CSV table of C-alpha atoms in Angstrom, one decimal:
chain,number,residue,atom,x,y,z
A,1,MET,CA,75.5,128.9,80.9
A,2,ALA,CA,72.9,126.9,82.8
A,3,ASP,CA,70.3,128.3,85.1
A,4,LYS,CA,70.8,126.4,88.3
A,5,THR,CA,67.8,127.6,90.3
A,6,MET,CA,65.7,125.1,92.2
A,7,SER,CA,63.7,124.7,95.3
A,8,ALA,CA,64.8,123.5,98.8
A,9,ASP,CA,62.6,120.4,98.3
A,10,GLU,CA,64.3,119.7,95.0
A,11,VAL,CA,67.6,119.9,96.7
A,12,ALA,CA,66.4,117.4,99.3
A,13,GLY,CA,65.1,115.1,96.6
A,14,ARG,CA,68.7,114.8,95.2
A,15,LEU,CA,70.0,113.5,98.5
A,16,ALA,CA,70.0,109.8,99.4
A,17,ASP,CA,70.2,107.7,102.5
A,18,GLY,CA,73.7,107.1,103.8
A,19,MET,CA,75.2,110.2,102.2
A,20,THR,CA,77.9,112.4,103.8
A,21,LEU,CA,76.5,115.9,104.0
A,22,GLY,CA,78.6,119.0,104.7
A,23,ILE,CA,76.7,122.0,106.1
A,24,GLY,CA,78.2,125.5,106.1
A,25,GLY,CA,77.9,128.4,108.5
A,26,TRP,CA,79.2,128.4,112.1
A,27,GLY,CA,77.3,127.6,115.2
A,28,SER,CA,74.1,129.7,115.0
A,29,ARG,CA,75.4,132.0,112.3
A,30,ARG,CA,74.4,131.9,108.6
A,31,LYS,CA,73.2,128.3,108.6
A,32,PRO,CA,71.3,127.1,105.5
A,33,MET,CA,68.2,126.4,107.6
A,34,ALA,CA,65.7,126.5,104.7
A,35,LEU,CA,67.7,123.7,103.1
A,36,VAL,CA,67.9,121.8,106.4
A,37,ARG,CA,64.1,122.1,106.8
A,38,GLY,CA,63.8,120.7,103.2
A,39,VAL,CA,65.9,117.7,104.3
A,40,LEU,CA,63.6,117.3,107.3
A,41,ARG,CA,60.5,117.3,105.0
A,42,SER,CA,62.1,114.5,103.0
A,43,GLN,CA,62.6,110.9,104.1
A,44,VAL,CA,66.4,110.9,103.8
A,45,ARG,CA,68.2,109.4,106.8
A,46,ASP,CA,71.3,107.5,107.9
A,47,LEU,CA,73.4,110.6,107.2
A,48,THR,CA,77.0,111.5,108.1
A,49,VAL,CA,76.9,115.2,108.9
A,50,VAL,CA,80.1,117.3,108.7
A,51,SER,CA,79.6,120.8,110.2
A,52,TYR,CA,80.7,123.5,112.5
A,53,GLY,CA,77.5,122.5,114.2
A,54,GLY,CA,74.5,124.6,115.3
A,55,PRO,CA,70.8,124.0,115.1
A,56,ASP,CA,71.3,122.3,111.7
A,57,VAL,CA,72.9,119.4,113.6
A,58,GLY,CA,70.5,119.7,116.5
A,59,MET,CA,67.4,119.4,114.3
A,60,LEU,CA,68.7,116.6,112.1
A,61,VAL,CA,69.9,114.6,115.1
A,62,ALA,CA,66.6,115.1,117.0
A,63,ALA,CA,64.7,113.9,113.9
A,64,GLY,CA,66.7,110.7,113.8
A,65,ARG,CA,68.3,111.5,110.4
A,66,VAL,CA,71.9,111.2,111.4
A,67,ARG,CA,74.1,108.1,112.0
A,68,ARG,CA,77.4,109.9,112.5
A,69,LEU,CA,78.6,113.4,113.2
A,70,VAL,CA,82.0,114.9,112.4
A,71,VAL,CA,82.2,118.2,114.3
A,72,PRO,CA,84.5,120.4,116.3
A,73,PHE,CA,81.5,121.7,118.4
A,74,VAL,CA,77.7,122.0,118.3
A,75,THR,CA,76.6,125.3,119.8
A,76,LEU,CA,73.9,128.0,119.5
A,77,ASP,CA,76.5,130.6,120.4
A,78,SER,CA,74.4,132.6,122.9
A,79,ILE,CA,73.4,129.2,124.3
A,80,PRO,CA,76.7,127.4,124.6
A,81,LEU,CA,75.7,123.8,124.0
A,82,GLU,CA,73.0,122.8,121.5
A,83,PRO,CA,70.3,121.2,123.7
A,84,HIS,CA,68.8,118.7,121.2
A,85,TYR,CA,72.3,117.5,120.2
A,86,ARG,CA,73.1,117.1,123.9
A,87,ALA,CA,70.0,115.0,124.4
A,88,ALA,CA,70.8,112.8,121.5
A,89,ARG,CA,74.4,112.3,122.7
A,90,GLU,CA,73.1,111.4,126.2
A,91,ARG,CA,70.8,108.8,124.6
A,92,GLY,CA,73.8,107.4,122.7
A,93,GLY,CA,71.9,107.6,119.5
A,94,VAL,CA,74.6,109.0,117.2
A,95,GLU,CA,78.2,108.2,116.5
A,96,LEU,CA,80.6,111.1,117.1
A,97,THR,CA,83.9,112.1,115.7
A,98,GLU,CA,85.0,115.3,117.5
A,99,ILE,CA,88.1,117.1,116.3
A,100,ASP,CA,89.8,120.5,116.8
A,101,GLU,CA,88.5,123.5,114.9
A,102,ALA,CA,91.8,123.9,113.0
A,103,MET,CA,91.9,120.2,112.2
A,104,PHE,CA,88.4,120.4,110.8
A,105,MET,CA,89.4,123.4,108.6
A,106,TRP,CA,92.4,121.6,107.2
A,107,GLY,CA,90.3,118.5,106.6
A,108,LEU,CA,88.1,120.7,104.4
A,109,HIS,CA,91.2,122.1,102.7
A,110,ALA,CA,92.5,118.6,102.0
A,111,ALA,CA,89.2,117.6,100.5
A,112,ALA,CA,89.0,120.8,98.4
A,113,ASN,CA,92.4,120.1,97.0
A,114,ARG,CA,91.7,116.4,96.5
A,115,LEU,CA,94.4,115.3,98.9
A,116,PRO,CA,94.0,112.3,101.2
A,117,PHE,CA,95.2,114.3,104.3
A,118,LEU,CA,97.1,117.4,105.4
A,119,PRO,CA,99.6,117.6,108.2
A,120,VAL,CA,98.8,120.0,111.1
A,121,ARG,CA,100.2,120.7,114.5
A,122,ALA,CA,96.8,121.1,116.0
A,123,GLY,CA,95.9,118.1,118.2
A,124,ILE,CA,99.5,117.2,119.2
A,125,GLY,CA,99.7,116.7,123.0
A,126,SER,CA,95.9,117.0,123.4
A,127,ASP,CA,93.1,114.6,124.2
A,128,VAL,CA,91.9,114.9,120.6
A,129,MET,CA,94.3,112.1,119.8
A,130,ARG,CA,93.1,110.0,122.7
A,131,VAL,CA,89.4,110.3,121.7
A,132,ASN,CA,90.2,109.7,118.1
A,133,PRO,CA,92.5,106.6,118.2
A,134,ARG,CA,92.1,106.2,114.4
A,135,LEU,CA,94.0,109.5,113.7
A,136,ARG,CA,97.5,108.9,112.4
A,137,THR,CA,100.7,111.0,112.7
A,138,VAL,CA,103.3,111.7,110.0
A,139,THR,CA,107.0,112.7,110.3
A,140,SER,CA,108.4,115.5,108.2
A,141,PRO,CA,110.8,114.1,105.5
A,142,TYR,CA,113.0,117.2,105.9
A,143,GLU,CA,115.7,118.0,108.4
A,144,ASP,CA,113.3,119.2,111.1
A,145,GLY,CA,111.9,115.7,111.5
A,146,GLU,CA,108.8,117.2,113.2
A,147,THR,CA,105.7,115.0,113.9
A,148,PHE,CA,102.3,116.2,112.7
A,149,VAL,CA,98.8,115.0,112.8
A,150,ALA,CA,97.7,113.6,109.5
A,151,VAL,CA,94.1,115.1,109.3
A,152,PRO,CA,92.1,113.0,106.8
A,153,ALA,CA,90.2,114.8,104.0
A,154,LEU,CA,86.6,115.7,104.9
A,155,ARG,CA,85.2,114.8,101.5
A,156,THR,CA,81.4,115.0,101.3
A,157,ASP,CA,78.7,113.8,98.8
A,158,ALA,CA,76.8,117.1,99.1
A,159,ALA,CA,77.2,120.5,100.7
A,160,LEU,CA,74.5,123.0,101.8
A,161,VAL,CA,75.5,126.6,102.4
A,162,HIS,CA,73.7,129.9,102.7
A,163,VAL,CA,74.8,133.3,101.5
A,164,ASN,CA,73.4,136.8,101.2
A,165,ARG,CA,73.2,137.0,97.4
A,166,ALA,CA,73.7,134.7,94.4
A,167,ASP,CA,73.0,134.7,90.7
A,168,ARG,CA,71.3,131.9,88.8
A,169,LEU,CA,74.6,130.5,87.6
A,170,GLY,CA,75.8,129.7,91.1
A,171,ASN,CA,78.0,132.6,92.0
A,172,GLY,CA,77.5,133.2,95.7
A,173,GLN,CA,78.2,136.4,97.7
A,174,TYR,CA,78.6,137.0,101.4
A,175,LEU,CA,78.2,140.6,102.8
A,176,GLY,CA,78.8,139.9,106.4
A,177,PRO,CA,82.1,139.9,108.4
A,178,ASP,CA,83.0,136.2,108.1
A,179,PRO,CA,83.0,133.7,105.2
A,180,TYR,CA,82.7,130.7,107.7
A,181,PHE,CA,84.5,128.4,105.2
A,182,ASP,CA,81.5,128.0,103.0
A,183,ASP,CA,83.7,128.1,99.9
A,184,LEU,CA,85.6,125.1,101.3
A,185,PHE,CA,82.4,123.2,102.0
A,186,CYS,CA,81.4,123.6,98.3
A,187,GLU,CA,84.8,122.7,97.0
A,188,ALA,CA,85.1,119.6,99.2
A,189,ALA,CA,81.8,118.2,98.0
A,190,ASP,CA,80.7,116.2,94.9
A,191,THR,CA,77.6,118.4,94.7
A,192,ALA,CA,76.9,121.8,96.4
A,193,TYR,CA,73.7,123.6,96.9
A,194,VAL,CA,73.6,127.3,97.8
A,195,SER,CA,70.6,129.1,99.3
A,196,CYS,CA,70.5,132.9,99.3
A,197,GLU,CA,68.5,135.8,100.6
A,198,ARG,CA,68.0,137.1,97.1
A,199,ILE,CA,68.9,136.0,93.6
A,200,VAL,CA,70.2,138.9,91.5
A,201,GLU,CA,71.7,139.5,88.1
A,202,THR,CA,75.4,138.7,87.9
A,203,ALA,CA,76.4,142.3,87.3
A,204,GLU,CA,74.6,143.4,90.4
A,205,LEU,CA,76.8,141.2,92.6
A,206,THR,CA,79.7,143.6,92.3
A,207,LYS,CA,77.8,146.8,91.7
A,208,ASP,CA,78.0,147.9,95.3
A,209,ALA,CA,80.4,145.3,96.8
A,210,ALA,CA,84.0,144.3,96.2
A,211,PRO,CA,84.7,141.3,93.9
A,212,GLN,CA,86.3,139.6,97.0
A,213,THR,CA,82.8,139.1,98.4
A,214,LEU,CA,82.1,136.6,95.7
A,215,LEU,CA,82.9,133.7,98.0
A,216,VAL,CA,81.3,130.8,96.2
A,217,LYS,CA,82.2,130.2,92.5
A,218,ARG,CA,79.7,128.8,90.0
A,219,HIS,CA,81.9,125.9,88.9
A,220,THR,CA,81.5,124.4,92.4
A,221,VAL,CA,77.7,124.8,92.6
A,222,THR,CA,75.1,122.4,91.5
A,223,GLY,CA,71.9,124.3,92.5
A,224,VAL,CA,70.8,127.7,93.8
A,225,VAL,CA,67.8,128.3,96.0
A,226,GLU,CA,66.3,131.7,96.6
A,227,ALA,CA,65.2,131.6,100.3
A,228,PRO,CA,64.5,134.9,101.9
A,229,ASN,CA,65.1,134.7,105.6
A,230,GLY,CA,66.6,131.3,104.8
A,231,ALA,CA,69.1,131.2,107.6
A,232,HIS,CA,66.4,131.9,110.3
A,233,PHE,CA,66.6,131.6,113.2
A,234,THR,CA,70.4,131.9,112.9
A,235,SER,CA,72.0,135.2,111.8
A,236,CYS,CA,72.7,136.3,108.3
A,237,ALA,CA,74.5,139.6,108.7
A,238,PRO,CA,74.0,142.3,107.5
A,239,ASP,CA,70.5,141.2,106.4
A,240,TYR,CA,69.4,140.2,109.9
A,241,GLY,CA,70.7,139.1,113.3
A,242,ARG,CA,70.0,135.9,115.2
A,243,ASP,CA,66.4,135.6,116.3
A,244,GLU,CA,67.2,135.2,120.0
A,245,ALA,CA,63.6,134.9,121.1
A,246,PHE,CA,62.8,132.1,118.6
A,247,GLN,CA,66.1,130.4,119.4
A,248,LYS,CA,65.1,130.3,123.0
A,249,THR,CA,61.8,128.7,122.0
A,250,TYR,CA,63.7,126.1,120.0
A,251,ALA,CA,66.1,125.4,122.8
A,252,THR,CA,63.4,125.0,125.5
A,253,THR,CA,60.6,123.2,123.6
A,254,PRO,CA,60.6,119.4,123.5
A,255,TRP,CA,61.5,118.2,120.0
A,256,PRO,CA,58.2,116.5,119.1
A,257,GLU,CA,56.3,119.6,120.0
A,258,PHE,CA,58.7,121.9,118.2
A,259,ALA,CA,58.6,119.7,115.1
A,260,GLU,CA,54.9,119.5,115.0
A,261,ARG,CA,54.4,123.2,115.5
A,262,TYR,CA,57.0,124.6,113.2
A,263,LEU,CA,58.1,121.9,110.8
A,264,GLY,CA,54.9,120.1,109.8
A,265,GLY,CA,54.3,122.1,106.6
A,266,ASP,CA,56.2,123.8,103.8
A,267,GLU,CA,58.5,126.8,104.1
A,268,GLN,CA,55.7,129.3,104.0
A,269,ALA,CA,54.0,127.6,106.9
A,270,TYR,CA,57.3,127.7,108.8
A,271,ARG,CA,57.7,131.4,108.2
A,272,SER,CA,54.1,132.0,109.4
A,273,ALA,CA,54.5,129.9,112.5
A,274,ALA,CA,57.9,131.3,113.4
A,275,GLY,CA,56.6,134.8,113.0
A,276,GLU,CA,53.9,134.0,115.5
A,277,GLY,CA,56.2,132.3,117.9
A,278,ALA,CA,59.1,134.7,117.9
């Protein structure tokens, strides 16, 4: 079986302008930030980003790489609204499709199962339908005759996710309390790239952890990137928590200054600068 290891810059080199990019994690938790920084070092732009948004969205929007967002929220968790995303929205520089969290999840399920849509109750009677006039409803063909929202599949060209451990074949393991739908992001994408804190031998994945922790399956994965501290400054439990001090620096620093100070070099340069600034 193929060795799928590559670098974050090699992942970014496989992306193209205009792609739809799914990004795993949740808010400011276990985001594939090393891969996002790889995208920022590349020239790819005009992206549609599908994400339970956090600083991944904030950075890509601030850098002018995003044309359209599909999100249920964009938050830093301990800071409720992602500030660089907010600034971009206030400028009117990005198209937004905002849907309910459950609708978003079922959109991923639909894409993972190669269905055009899935019916859900979420959204009925809410302003989600008003702000998304292109959403359609369907009526149950059975005796109940109930009306549902037909959530379209959130199919993506590529997905980026981060996990605690992975092997070279693409099996990915989470060791924290929440999978954050990263498996669905991979299954919903044409190509999927997994970064991890550490690459280990396959047998080691289940040596001290249950098989159920093998969240991402190798057949859904295109590439694997070993990226220690690769979710920084978001959390990657139990390996490390969110770097609140650095997150505050990110949230309060004007984007050009932040990008020049922390994103002007390679990943090693980022680690060095972030260590000094935390």
